Amino acid sequence: MPLLNPYQVQLGLYRDHFPLLQNARNKNAIHYLDNAATTQKPEILLQATNYFYKNLNANVHRGVYQLSQEATQAYEGARSAVARFIKARNPSEIVFTSGATESLNIIANWFGHEVLDSKSEVIVTMMEHHANLIPWQQACSLSKARMVPWTPDENGNLDLNILEKLINSKTKVIAVCHVSNVLGTINPIREICALAHQYNVTVVVDGSQAVPHFPVNMEDLDCDFYCFSAHKVFGPTGLGILYGKKEQLEKVMPFRLGGEMVEIVTFESATYKPLPARLEAGTPNFAAAYAFSVIIDFLKSITYDSIYIVEQELKAKMLEILDRIGGFRILGNAEEKVPLFALIPEKMHPHDVAQVLALQNVAVRAGYQCAMPLHRYYGAENGSLRVSMAFYNNQEDLDALEEGLKKAQQMLKG
Ligand code: PMP
């Protein structure tokens, strides 16, 4: 299938590239609105994966034979493609992991073991996904450091004036998401980093919900670490990206130890390779890395500008729907947000609403969205109903959602 130009994207032709969205399920196509959990895959990803296993499959960095060298080239080529994609200064600043969760664990584990002590403080926002919260809990418990919450306002915005009051000479790290997977808020990472760096504080950014929606630029943001998962960016499962500024990443203690990350090994000891190998013990997911490099080209052909236009429209339509039907409170009304809506239904349980929607072939998520403290903070004790969109969603998806929400109100409110 030929790649698309921006004009075609705005006409909605891009949807044809996603086979699952064309599948008839119970004679009805699925209305997939759970993109924050994972995104659907374009045909080109399946082709790239197929191509790799048919033509390039051999373990990387190990063989002197041609095939292994070609596999290595494809893998390292993917690393360079990711570096260009997020404007890292050097490919060695990109570490492939199994996902955002592993990336964040690597950093927090290092902090817990080697950086923090009983006098340290760690600022974590109240809007973090458990993947950027629990590893810090463990790091603090290990080192006896103190966790300091940075809470958002009633609209879901983080206030830099509050951060300024929280930072002090004990602060070692700020853990913050670029985009909240509940509120949809786009946080001011550049400004957070500028403030943090005045105090020599490291900033760890969870970009999982940002990269599917807008371009990210490491040089511009100036964060110390940035993490995301390929599967949320139309790419393969089992692949994560950990970006770190070279001078910071070099200090990180390897979380996993084993083959391919070592230089000289004696029975009692080992010396580690330079970056990025020292943080990639064992066989990496090289096929996924190659496939993700193809997705990067796919995104380039679509352009983030087009994605932005489509998503702004989806967001506006969603607000119209909620206005029309009433009875759903939105968690997070930041000016700057992605098309993601966590809803608190009036007099209905989010799970019950999700169940009614499922019967209409509308896929959304109900629960705490792996952000239980945030739901408690906003008094959403039953969790929320999350509608999260991607650029391939269309009017039919929104119509089905609206019908489903109305049906839920008729059935459940009595
Ligand atoms: N952070 C955020 C903001 C997320 O939305 C998610 C996925 N729900 C993660 C981290 C974890 O990603 P993964 O499960 O792919 O490791």
GROMACS .gro file of N, CA, C and O and ligand atoms in nm, residues 36 99-101 129 131 181 206 208-209 229 231-232, ligand 1:
model
   68
   36ALA      N    1  -0.485   0.468   2.425
   36ALA     CA    2  -0.384   0.496   2.526
   36ALA      C    3  -0.330   0.366   2.585
   36ALA      O    4  -0.221   0.362   2.640
   99GLY      N    5   0.996  -0.196   2.716
   99GLY     CA    6   0.881  -0.105   2.721
   99GLY      C    7   0.910   0.012   2.814
   99GLY      O    8   1.016   0.015   2.880
  100ALA      N    9   0.817   0.105   2.821
  100ALA     CA   10   0.836   0.221   2.909
  100ALA      C   11   0.855   0.176   3.054
  100ALA      O   12   0.935   0.233   3.128
  101THR      N   13   0.781   0.073   3.093
  101THR     CA   14   0.791   0.026   3.231
  101THR      C   15   0.933  -0.016   3.264
  101THR      O   16   0.989   0.024   3.367
  129HIS      N   17   0.145   0.755   3.595
  129HIS     CA   18   0.108   0.614   3.576
  129HIS      C   19   0.185   0.534   3.681
  129HIS      O   20   0.296   0.573   3.721
  131ALA      N   21   0.367   0.302   3.655
  131ALA     CA   22   0.502   0.268   3.605
  131ALA      C   23   0.604   0.376   3.639
  131ALA      O   24   0.725   0.349   3.639
  181ASN      N   25  -0.189   0.996   3.123
  181ASN     CA   26  -0.274   0.895   3.059
  181ASN      C   27  -0.416   0.896   3.114
  181ASN      O   28  -0.498   0.814   3.077
  206ASP      N   29   0.826   1.053   3.147
  206ASP     CA   30   0.753   0.941   3.089
  206ASP      C   31   0.676   0.995   2.968
  206ASP      O   32   0.575   1.063   2.984
  208SER      N   33   0.523   0.821   2.731
  208SER     CA   34   0.440   0.716   2.669
  208SER      C   35   0.318   0.770   2.595
  208SER      O   36   0.281   0.718   2.490
  209GLN      N   37   0.254   0.873   2.650
  209GLN     CA   38   0.130   0.922   2.588
  209GLN      C   39   0.154   1.046   2.502
  209GLN      O   40   0.059   1.104   2.450
  229SER      N   41   0.699   0.358   2.491
  229SER     CA   42   0.682   0.222   2.437
  229SER      C   43   0.642   0.230   2.291
  229SER      O   44   0.553   0.308   2.255
  231HIS      N   45   0.468   0.020   2.121
  231HIS     CA   46   0.333  -0.029   2.089
  231HIS      C   47   0.226   0.078   2.101
  231HIS      O   48   0.116   0.063   2.049
  232LYS      N   49   0.258   0.188   2.169
  232LYS     CA   50   0.160   0.296   2.179
  232LYS      C   51   0.177   0.396   2.064
  232LYS      O   52   0.105   0.495   2.055
  415PMP     N1   53   0.333   0.546   3.135
  415PMP     C1   54   0.215   0.582   3.083
  415PMP     C2   55   0.174   0.726   3.092
  415PMP     C3   56   0.133   0.488   3.023
  415PMP     O1   57   0.015   0.525   2.973
  415PMP     C4   58   0.177   0.353   3.018
  415PMP     C5   59   0.092   0.246   2.954
  415PMP     N2   60  -0.040   0.242   2.997
  415PMP     C6   61   0.301   0.321   3.072
  415PMP     C7   62   0.376   0.420   3.129
  415PMP     C8   63   0.354   0.182   3.070
  415PMP     O2   64   0.377   0.140   2.939
  415PMP     P1   65   0.411  -0.013   2.908
  415PMP     O3   66   0.302  -0.093   2.971
  415PMP     O4   67   0.410  -0.020   2.759
  415PMP     O5   68   0.544  -0.041   2.967
   0.00000   0.00000   0.00000
